Coordinates of C-alpha atoms in Angstrom, one line a residue:
X23 CA 31.6 -89.9 113.8
X24 CA 32.9 -92.9 115.2
X25 CA 32.2 -96.2 113.5
X26 CA 32.0 -100.0 114.9
X27 CA 35.0 -102.2 113.2
X28 CA 35.1 -104.3 110.7
X29 CA 34.2 -108.2 111.1
X30 CA 34.6 -111.6 109.3
X31 CA 31.1 -112.5 110.4
X32 CA 29.9 -115.4 110.1
X33 CA 26.0 -116.9 108.8
X34 CA 24.0 -118.1 112.6
X35 CA 22.7 -121.2 112.3
X36 CA 19.6 -119.9 110.5
X37 CA 20.9 -117.9 108.6
X38 CA 22.8 -120.3 106.5
X39 CA 19.4 -122.4 106.6
X40 CA 17.2 -119.1 105.2
X41 CA 20.2 -118.6 102.9
X42 CA 21.0 -122.5 101.1
X43 CA 16.6 -122.2 101.0
X44 CA 15.6 -119.3 98.9
X45 CA 19.4 -120.1 96.0
X46 CA 18.7 -124.3 96.3
X47 CA 14.8 -124.6 97.4
X48 CA 13.9 -127.0 99.1
X49 CA 16.2 -130.5 97.7
X50 CA 17.4 -131.3 101.5
X51 CA 15.7 -131.6 105.6
X52 CA 16.9 -129.6 108.4
X53 CA 18.4 -131.8 109.8
X54 CA 20.9 -133.0 106.5
X55 CA 22.4 -129.1 108.1
X56 CA 25.6 -128.9 109.4
X57 CA 26.0 -129.1 113.2
X58 CA 27.9 -125.0 114.1
X59 CA 28.5 -125.5 117.8
X60 CA 28.2 -122.3 118.5
X61 CA 28.9 -122.0 122.4
X62 CA 26.0 -119.7 123.9
X63 CA 27.4 -117.1 126.2
X64 CA 24.9 -117.1 129.5
X65 CA 25.9 -113.4 129.1
X66 CA 26.5 -111.4 125.9
X67 CA 24.6 -112.5 122.4
X68 CA 25.7 -115.8 120.7
X69 CA 25.5 -113.9 116.8
X70 CA 29.6 -111.9 118.1
X71 CA 31.4 -112.5 115.6
X72 CA 33.6 -113.8 118.3
X73 CA 31.4 -116.6 118.4
X74 CA 30.3 -117.8 115.1
X75 CA 33.0 -119.8 113.7
X76 CA 34.5 -122.8 111.2
X77 CA 36.8 -124.7 113.6
X78 CA 38.2 -128.2 113.9
X79 CA 34.8 -128.9 115.6
X80 CA 32.7 -128.4 113.0
X81 CA 34.3 -128.7 109.5
X82 CA 34.1 -132.3 109.5
X83 CA 30.0 -131.2 109.8
X84 CA 30.4 -129.0 107.2
X85 CA 31.7 -131.1 104.3
X86 CA 30.0 -133.7 105.2
X87 CA 26.6 -132.4 105.3
X88 CA 27.4 -129.5 102.2
X89 CA 28.5 -132.9 100.4
X90 CA 25.0 -134.4 101.5
X91 CA 23.1 -131.0 100.3
X92 CA 24.9 -131.0 97.0
X93 CA 24.2 -134.5 96.2
X94 CA 20.3 -133.9 97.0
X95 CA 20.6 -130.7 94.9
X96 CA 21.9 -132.4 91.7
X97 CA 19.0 -134.6 92.1
X98 CA 16.6 -132.3 93.0
X99 CA 17.0 -128.7 91.3
X100 CA 16.4 -128.0 87.9
X101 CA 18.8 -126.7 86.9
X102 CA 21.7 -128.2 88.3
X103 CA 19.6 -131.8 86.7
X104 CA 18.6 -130.8 83.2
X105 CA 22.6 -129.9 83.1
X106 CA 23.7 -133.0 83.7
X107 CA 21.6 -134.7 81.3
X108 CA 23.1 -131.7 79.0
X109 CA 25.9 -132.4 76.1
X110 CA 27.3 -129.9 76.4
X111 CA 29.0 -128.1 79.0
X112 CA 27.6 -124.7 79.3
X113 CA 25.1 -124.7 81.3
X114 CA 27.6 -125.5 84.4
X115 CA 28.8 -121.5 83.5
X116 CA 25.4 -121.0 84.0
X117 CA 24.1 -122.6 87.2
X118 CA 27.3 -121.2 88.7
X119 CA 26.7 -117.5 87.9
X120 CA 22.3 -118.4 88.8
X121 CA 23.5 -120.6 92.4
X122 CA 26.3 -118.2 93.1
X123 CA 24.6 -115.3 93.3
X124 CA 22.3 -116.2 95.9
X125 CA 24.7 -118.2 97.9
X126 CA 27.1 -115.3 98.6
X127 CA 24.6 -112.9 98.2
X128 CA 26.1 -110.7 94.9
X129 CA 26.8 -111.5 91.1
X130 CA 30.1 -114.2 91.1
X131 CA 33.2 -112.5 90.1
X132 CA 34.6 -113.4 86.1
X133 CA 37.6 -114.8 87.1
X134 CA 36.0 -116.7 90.7
X135 CA 33.6 -118.2 87.6
X136 CA 36.0 -119.2 86.0
X137 CA 37.8 -120.7 88.6
X138 CA 35.4 -122.7 89.7
X139 CA 35.1 -124.3 85.6
X140 CA 38.3 -125.1 84.9
X141 CA 38.4 -126.8 88.1
X142 CA 35.5 -129.2 86.6
X143 CA 37.0 -129.1 83.7
X144 CA 40.1 -131.1 85.3
X145 CA 37.8 -133.2 87.1
X146 CA 36.0 -134.6 83.9
X147 CA 38.8 -135.3 83.0
X148 CA 40.2 -138.0 86.1
X149 CA 37.5 -139.6 84.8
X150 CA 34.4 -138.1 86.8
X151 CA 30.8 -137.9 85.9
X152 CA 28.7 -135.9 84.8
X153 CA 26.2 -135.1 88.2
X154 CA 29.9 -135.5 89.6
X155 CA 31.0 -132.3 88.5
X156 CA 28.4 -130.5 89.4
X157 CA 27.6 -132.1 92.8
X158 CA 31.1 -130.3 92.9
X159 CA 30.5 -126.8 91.5
X160 CA 27.8 -126.7 94.2
X161 CA 29.1 -128.4 97.1
X162 CA 32.6 -125.1 96.7
X163 CA 30.0 -122.9 96.2
X164 CA 28.4 -123.8 99.5
X165 CA 31.4 -124.0 101.5
X166 CA 32.9 -121.1 99.7
X167 CA 33.6 -117.6 102.5
X168 CA 31.6 -115.9 100.3
X169 CA 28.2 -118.0 101.4
X170 CA 29.3 -119.1 105.3
X171 CA 30.5 -115.4 106.0
X172 CA 28.5 -111.7 105.7
X173 CA 31.6 -109.5 103.8
X174 CA 32.5 -105.6 104.9
X175 CA 35.5 -104.9 103.2
X176 CA 33.4 -102.0 102.1
X177 CA 34.4 -99.4 99.2
X178 CA 37.7 -97.6 98.6
X179 CA 40.4 -95.9 100.6
X180 CA 41.3 -95.3 104.1
X181 CA 40.1 -95.7 108.1
X182 CA 36.8 -95.9 107.4
X183 CA 35.1 -97.3 104.3
X184 CA 31.9 -97.5 103.4
X185 CA 29.5 -101.2 102.4
X186 CA 29.5 -101.4 99.6
X187 CA 25.8 -101.7 98.1
X188 CA 25.6 -105.4 97.6
X189 CA 26.8 -105.5 101.7
X190 CA 23.9 -103.3 102.7
X191 CA 21.6 -106.1 100.9
X192 CA 22.6 -108.5 102.6
X193 CA 22.6 -105.9 106.3
X194 CA 19.6 -105.2 105.9
X195 CA 18.2 -108.8 105.1
X196 CA 19.7 -110.4 107.9
X197 CA 19.2 -107.9 110.2
X198 CA 15.2 -107.9 109.4
X199 CA 14.8 -111.3 107.4
X200 CA 17.2 -113.1 109.6
X201 CA 17.4 -114.4 105.2
X202 CA 19.2 -113.1 102.0
X203 CA 18.1 -110.2 99.8
X204 CA 15.2 -110.7 97.6
X205 CA 15.2 -109.5 94.3
X206 CA 14.0 -106.1 95.1
X207 CA 17.0 -105.5 97.0
X208 CA 19.7 -107.2 94.3
X209 CA 18.2 -105.3 91.5
X210 CA 18.5 -102.0 93.4
X211 CA 22.4 -103.2 94.7
X212 CA 23.2 -103.6 90.9
X213 CA 21.9 -100.7 90.1
X214 CA 23.9 -98.5 92.9
X215 CA 20.9 -97.6 94.7
X216 CA 21.1 -98.1 98.0
X217 CA 24.3 -96.5 99.6
X218 CA 21.7 -92.9 99.0
X219 CA 19.8 -92.4 102.4
X220 CA 16.0 -93.1 101.8
X221 CA 16.5 -95.5 99.5
X222 CA 17.3 -97.5 102.2
X223 CA 14.5 -96.0 104.3
X224 CA 12.0 -96.6 102.4
X225 CA 13.7 -100.3 101.7
X226 CA 14.0 -100.6 105.6
X227 CA 10.6 -99.3 106.3
X228 CA 9.3 -101.9 103.3
X229 CA 11.0 -104.7 105.5
X230 CA 9.9 -103.7 108.2
X231 CA 6.3 -104.2 107.0
X232 CA 6.6 -108.0 106.2
X233 CA 6.2 -110.7 109.2
X234 CA 9.4 -112.0 108.7
X235 CA 10.4 -108.6 110.7
X236 CA 8.5 -110.6 113.4
X237 CA 10.7 -114.3 112.8
X238 CA 14.0 -112.2 113.0
X239 CA 13.3 -109.7 116.4
X240 CA 11.6 -113.2 118.3
X241 CA 15.0 -114.5 117.2
X242 CA 16.4 -111.3 118.6
X243 CA 14.3 -111.7 121.6
X244 CA 16.0 -115.9 122.0
X245 CA 18.6 -115.4 121.8
X246 CA 18.6 -112.0 124.8
X247 CA 17.2 -114.2 127.2
X248 CA 18.8 -117.6 126.5
X249 CA 15.3 -119.5 125.7
X250 CA 17.0 -122.1 123.6
X251 CA 18.9 -123.2 127.0
X252 CA 16.2 -123.9 128.1
X253 CA 16.5 -127.8 126.7
X254 CA 20.0 -128.2 128.1
X255 CA 19.6 -127.0 131.2
X256 CA 19.5 -129.6 135.0
X257 CA 16.4 -130.2 137.1
X258 CA 15.3 -132.1 139.7
X259 CA 13.5 -135.2 138.5
X260 CA 10.6 -133.9 140.9
X261 CA 9.8 -130.6 138.6
X262 CA 8.8 -132.5 135.7
X263 CA 9.9 -131.0 133.2
X264 CA 10.4 -133.5 130.2
X265 CA 11.3 -133.0 127.2
X266 CA 8.7 -133.0 125.5
X267 CA 7.2 -130.1 128.9
X268 CA 11.2 -128.5 127.4
X269 CA 9.9 -128.5 124.0
X270 CA 6.5 -127.1 124.2
X271 CA 7.7 -124.2 126.4
X272 CA 9.7 -122.9 124.4
X273 CA 7.8 -123.3 120.8
X274 CA 5.2 -121.3 123.5
X275 CA 7.2 -118.6 123.7
X276 CA 9.2 -118.9 120.5
X277 CA 4.5 -118.6 119.3
X278 CA 4.4 -115.2 121.9
X279 CA 7.0 -113.4 120.8
X280 CA 5.8 -114.0 116.4
X281 CA 2.8 -113.0 117.8
X282 CA 3.1 -110.2 120.0
X283 CA 5.5 -108.8 117.6
X284 CA 3.3 -109.4 114.2
X285 CA 1.4 -107.2 115.9
X286 CA 0.9 -103.5 114.1
X287 CA 3.0 -100.0 115.7
X288 CA 4.8 -103.1 118.0
X289 CA 7.2 -101.9 120.4
X290 CA 10.3 -103.9 121.5
X291 CA 9.5 -103.5 125.1
X292 CA 6.3 -105.7 124.2
X293 CA 7.0 -109.0 125.5
X294 CA 8.1 -107.7 128.8
X295 CA 4.7 -106.4 129.7
X296 CA 2.6 -109.7 127.5
X297 CA 0.1 -110.7 129.7
X298 CA -1.3 -113.9 127.1
X299 CA 0.8 -116.7 126.0
X300 CA 0.6 -119.8 124.2
X301 CA -0.3 -123.1 126.1
X302 CA -1.1 -127.0 125.0
X303 CA -1.4 -130.2 127.9
X304 CA 1.7 -130.3 128.3
X305 CA 3.0 -126.7 129.7
X306 CA -0.8 -125.5 131.5
X307 CA 0.5 -127.0 134.9
X308 CA 3.7 -125.2 134.4
X309 CA 1.5 -121.6 134.5
X310 CA -0.8 -123.2 136.9
X311 CA -3.9 -122.8 134.1
X312 CA -6.6 -125.7 133.2
X313 CA -4.8 -128.4 130.9
X314 CA -6.3 -128.2 127.2
X315 CA -7.8 -129.8 124.4
X316 CA -4.6 -131.9 123.8
X317 CA -2.5 -131.6 120.9
X318 CA -2.4 -128.0 119.9
X319 CA -1.9 -124.8 121.3
X320 CA -4.2 -121.5 123.0
X321 CA -3.7 -118.3 124.2
X322 CA -4.9 -118.0 127.1
X323 CA -4.9 -114.9 129.4
X324 CA -2.7 -115.3 132.4
X325 CA -4.1 -114.2 135.9
X326 CA -2.6 -110.3 136.2
X327 CA -1.5 -110.9 139.4
X328 CA 1.2 -113.9 139.3
X329 CA 2.4 -113.3 135.1
X330 CA 3.1 -109.9 133.5
X331 CA 5.4 -110.7 130.4
X332 CA 8.5 -113.1 129.4
X333 CA 10.1 -112.7 132.8
X334 CA 7.3 -114.8 134.7
X335 CA 7.1 -117.0 131.4
X336 CA 8.5 -120.6 132.9
X337 CA 10.5 -121.7 130.1
X338 CA 13.1 -117.7 131.2
X339 CA 12.3 -119.0 135.1
X340 CA 14.1 -123.0 134.3
X341 CA 16.9 -121.7 131.9
X342 CA 17.6 -119.0 134.7
X343 CA 17.6 -121.1 138.3
X344 CA 19.1 -124.1 139.6
X345 CA 18.1 -128.0 139.1
X346 CA 16.5 -127.6 142.5
X347 CA 15.4 -124.4 144.2
X348 CA 15.0 -121.1 142.5
X349 CA 18.1 -119.5 142.0
X350 CA 18.3 -116.2 143.4
X351 CA 21.6 -115.8 142.3
X352 CA 21.9 -117.1 138.8
X353 CA 19.2 -114.5 138.5
X354 CA 19.8 -112.3 140.1
X355 CA 23.1 -111.5 138.2
X356 CA 21.9 -112.2 134.7
X357 CA 19.0 -109.7 135.0
X358 CA 21.7 -107.1 136.2
X359 CA 24.3 -108.2 133.8
X360 CA 22.2 -109.1 130.8
X361 CA 18.6 -107.3 130.9
X362 CA 20.9 -104.1 132.9
X363 CA 23.8 -104.1 131.0
X364 CA 25.5 -103.4 134.9
X365 CA 29.0 -105.5 135.1
X366 CA 29.6 -107.8 137.8
X367 CA 32.8 -109.3 137.2
X368 CA 34.0 -111.5 138.7
X369 CA 33.3 -113.6 141.6
X370 CA 36.5 -112.8 144.2
X371 CA 38.9 -114.9 144.5
X372 CA 39.3 -116.1 148.3
X373 CA 35.8 -116.6 148.8
X374 CA 36.5 -119.4 151.4
X375 CA 34.6 -122.8 152.3
X376 CA 33.8 -121.6 156.1
X377 CA 29.9 -121.5 157.0
X378 CA 29.8 -118.7 159.9
X379 CA 26.1 -119.5 159.9
X380 CA 24.7 -118.9 163.3
X381 CA 24.5 -122.6 164.9
X382 CA 20.9 -121.6 166.5
X383 CA 19.7 -121.1 162.9
X384 CA 17.7 -123.2 160.7
X385 CA 17.2 -123.2 156.9
X386 CA 14.4 -125.6 157.3
X387 CA 12.6 -122.8 158.9
X388 CA 13.1 -119.7 157.1
X389 CA 12.8 -118.9 153.3
X390 CA 15.2 -119.0 150.4
X391 CA 15.5 -115.7 150.9
X392 CA 17.4 -115.2 154.3
X393 CA 19.1 -118.7 154.2
X394 CA 20.9 -116.9 151.1
X395 CA 21.3 -113.8 153.4
X396 CA 23.0 -115.4 156.2
X397 CA 25.8 -116.9 154.2
X398 CA 27.0 -113.9 152.7
X399 CA 26.3 -111.6 155.2
X400 CA 29.0 -114.6 157.2
X401 CA 31.8 -113.3 154.6
X402 CA 33.0 -110.1 154.4
X403 CA 34.0 -110.9 150.4
X404 CA 30.5 -111.7 149.8
X405 CA 28.4 -108.8 150.9
X406 CA 29.9 -106.2 148.4
X407 CA 28.4 -107.6 145.7
X408 CA 25.5 -109.6 147.0
X409 CA 24.0 -105.9 148.3
X410 CA 22.9 -106.0 144.9
X411 CA 23.4 -108.9 143.2
X412 CA 20.4 -110.9 145.8
X413 CA 17.7 -108.3 145.8
X414 CA 17.9 -108.3 142.5
X415 CA 17.2 -111.9 142.8
X416 CA 14.7 -112.5 145.8
X417 CA 12.2 -110.4 142.9
X418 CA 11.6 -113.6 141.1
X419 CA 10.7 -115.5 144.9
X420 CA 7.0 -116.0 144.0
X421 CA 8.4 -118.4 140.7
X422 CA 10.3 -122.0 141.6
X423 CA 12.3 -123.6 139.5
X424 CA 10.7 -124.2 136.8
X425 CA 8.7 -120.7 137.4
X426 CA 5.1 -121.8 139.1
X427 CA 4.0 -119.2 140.3
X428 CA 4.1 -119.9 144.5
X429 CA 3.0 -118.3 147.6
X430 CA 5.2 -120.8 149.8
X431 CA 7.9 -122.7 150.1
X432 CA 9.6 -125.5 151.8
X433 CA 5.8 -127.7 152.4
X434 CA 4.9 -124.4 154.9
X435 CA 7.8 -121.8 154.5
X436 CA 5.6 -118.4 154.2
X437 CA 8.0 -116.5 149.9
X438 CA 9.1 -113.2 150.9
X439 CA 8.8 -111.4 147.1
X440 CA 9.9 -108.3 148.1
X441 CA 12.2 -105.7 147.9
X442 CA 14.4 -102.3 146.3
X443 CA 17.2 -103.2 143.4
X444 CA 18.6 -99.5 143.6
X445 CA 20.2 -98.9 139.7
X446 CA 22.4 -94.7 139.9
X447 CA 20.0 -93.0 140.8
X448 CA 16.8 -95.2 140.2
X449 CA 15.1 -97.2 143.0
X450 CA 12.6 -99.9 141.9
X451 CA 10.9 -101.3 145.0
X452 CA 8.3 -103.8 144.8
X453 CA 6.3 -106.7 146.9
X454 CA 5.7 -109.2 144.3
X455 CA 7.0 -110.3 141.4
X456 CA 5.2 -109.4 139.2
X457 CA 5.3 -105.3 140.9
X458 CA 9.1 -106.6 140.5
X459 CA 8.7 -107.7 137.0
X460 CA 6.5 -104.3 136.3
X461 CA 9.1 -102.4 137.7
X462 CA 11.6 -104.1 135.2
X463 CA 10.3 -103.3 133.0
X464 CA 9.8 -99.5 133.5
X465 CA 12.7 -99.1 134.2
X466 CA 14.8 -96.2 132.4
X467 CA 17.9 -98.8 132.3
X468 CA 15.8 -101.8 131.1
X469 CA 15.5 -99.8 127.8
X470 CA 18.5 -98.3 128.4
X471 CA 19.8 -101.7 127.9
X472 CA 17.7 -103.1 125.6
X473 CA 18.9 -100.2 123.3
X474 CA 22.0 -101.5 123.2
X475 CA 21.9 -105.2 123.6
X476 CA 19.2 -104.8 120.2
X477 CA 21.8 -102.2 117.9
X478 CA 25.2 -104.4 119.8
X479 CA 23.1 -107.9 117.4
X480 CA 22.7 -106.5 114.7
X481 CA 26.0 -104.8 114.6
X482 CA 27.2 -107.7 116.4
X483 CA 29.6 -104.4 118.5
X484 CA 28.7 -102.5 120.7
X485 CA 27.3 -99.5 119.7
X486 CA 29.9 -95.7 119.9
X487 CA 29.5 -93.6 122.2
X488 CA 27.6 -90.7 119.8
X489 CA 24.8 -93.3 118.2
X490 CA 24.2 -95.2 122.0
X491 CA 23.3 -92.2 122.3
X492 CA 21.0 -91.4 119.4
X493 CA 19.5 -95.4 119.3
X494 CA 17.8 -94.9 122.5
X495 CA 16.8 -91.2 122.3
X496 CA 14.9 -92.6 119.3
X497 CA 13.8 -95.2 121.6
X498 CA 12.7 -93.5 124.2
X499 CA 10.3 -90.9 122.5
X500 CA 8.8 -93.2 120.5
X501 CA 8.9 -96.1 123.5
X502 CA 10.5 -98.6 121.4
X503 CA 8.8 -99.3 118.2
X504 CA 9.6 -101.1 116.2
X505 CA 9.8 -99.0 112.7
X506 CA 10.4 -95.7 114.7
X507 CA 13.7 -98.4 115.7
X508 CA 14.4 -100.3 112.5
X509 CA 14.9 -96.6 110.8
X510 CA 17.2 -95.1 113.2
X511 CA 19.5 -98.3 113.4
X512 CA 19.3 -97.8 109.2
X513 CA 20.4 -94.4 109.4
X514 CA 23.4 -94.2 112.0
X515 CA 26.8 -94.7 110.5
X516 CA 27.3 -97.7 111.4
X517 CA 25.2 -99.9 109.6
X518 CA 26.4 -97.8 106.4
X519 CA 29.9 -98.0 106.9
X520 CA 33.0 -99.4 108.6
X521 CA 36.4 -98.9 110.3
X522 CA 38.9 -100.6 109.1
X523 CA 41.8 -101.9 110.9
X524 CA 45.3 -101.2 110.4
X525 CA 47.6 -104.0 108.9
X526 CA 51.2 -103.9 110.8

């Protein structure tokens, strides 16, 4: 079976933070971390290896940040602080081994250790104080590619190589916990035991029972639905989407996802069917519920005729809407490409700016849906694509540009959120937005696409055909059960092996 290609995968900002905290403890604040400035593609996953890079834009931030964190470690980390106060140099090697193992997710090799210590000795002749020498060593470990990147070098020769036990430990930990391996994984890696299939499955099951899985799965959904973009979306002031409200909506939906995935027997499909949301005084009006106590979230049951699942959450709906309107096309494109894996391609280059709308047509007296339909039907180059895009967006029309539920727009124009969406052999028919969201959640297309997106998120690469079929069969049979899906993914060949690119 063909397996995925080896990648050089930089840690995400959250993975980097978790790695540093495990190695150094709480010697730094979140604001001390580097600003990676990664692009956030509107379609696809943000953790793609091609997106996570060290470049001219973020390298200065990385250097300044790691220098500050290294200084904090010298002051606040006992093993480093004690070494600074010691009278011999042996302790420098000891804390390089200790911290390096945690940051690099494997033991520091003798040659690597000697290189660092020899450079320290040269710095000492400069002369540099013991604190400056310690700071150099810690920062050198922090900025090392072995810290910044997950290696997939494997072992052995040939076009396909098995990942090392330490690489498997990292793959498990960053997939399931968004964090580096714990002591048990390191111990098994040192024994060479993770290469054993049953041991790998047992560890995956152990880790899947940990609360950190819920946090990691919430992070996947936040990326998958682009929910963090709620902070950046431009909105007309009249909608009242203040900075405080954006923060409230984001934290609320994040809490929803963590709670959903913390439930026993949770499924990857559960977020699409949730009926309770975390709401506070900042976000209450966007849900159309009474204001709750200031400064705290409450879990509130929504009117089932108005809300169903994360696709009806104001955070999601705000992200995928325009500044002044509901963004029918924007919502439709995202739904097709990201949620249903229907590729659309770029718009045709010959779209004109002319307006062939009949003179008697009055925008103010028609729904946004009707206005859009008339405008798109006036140009032949638009019709083919928008015959699919527009129905995928019409289904959200019961929600305005910030996700407030509505039955009318333009003061008294009745909303029409009904329609049909053809997806291969499937036909999704709906009368309103809740029916549309329910139809999406139950569709074969969404289930298949979600399975692919999760696999891609885990491996940083799209699944190969045989693996896609095997993973989706397991996904469908288990109805997306997390524990079943975890086992299916860690036992697929691309989790434990990589195809090596041939060098010219």
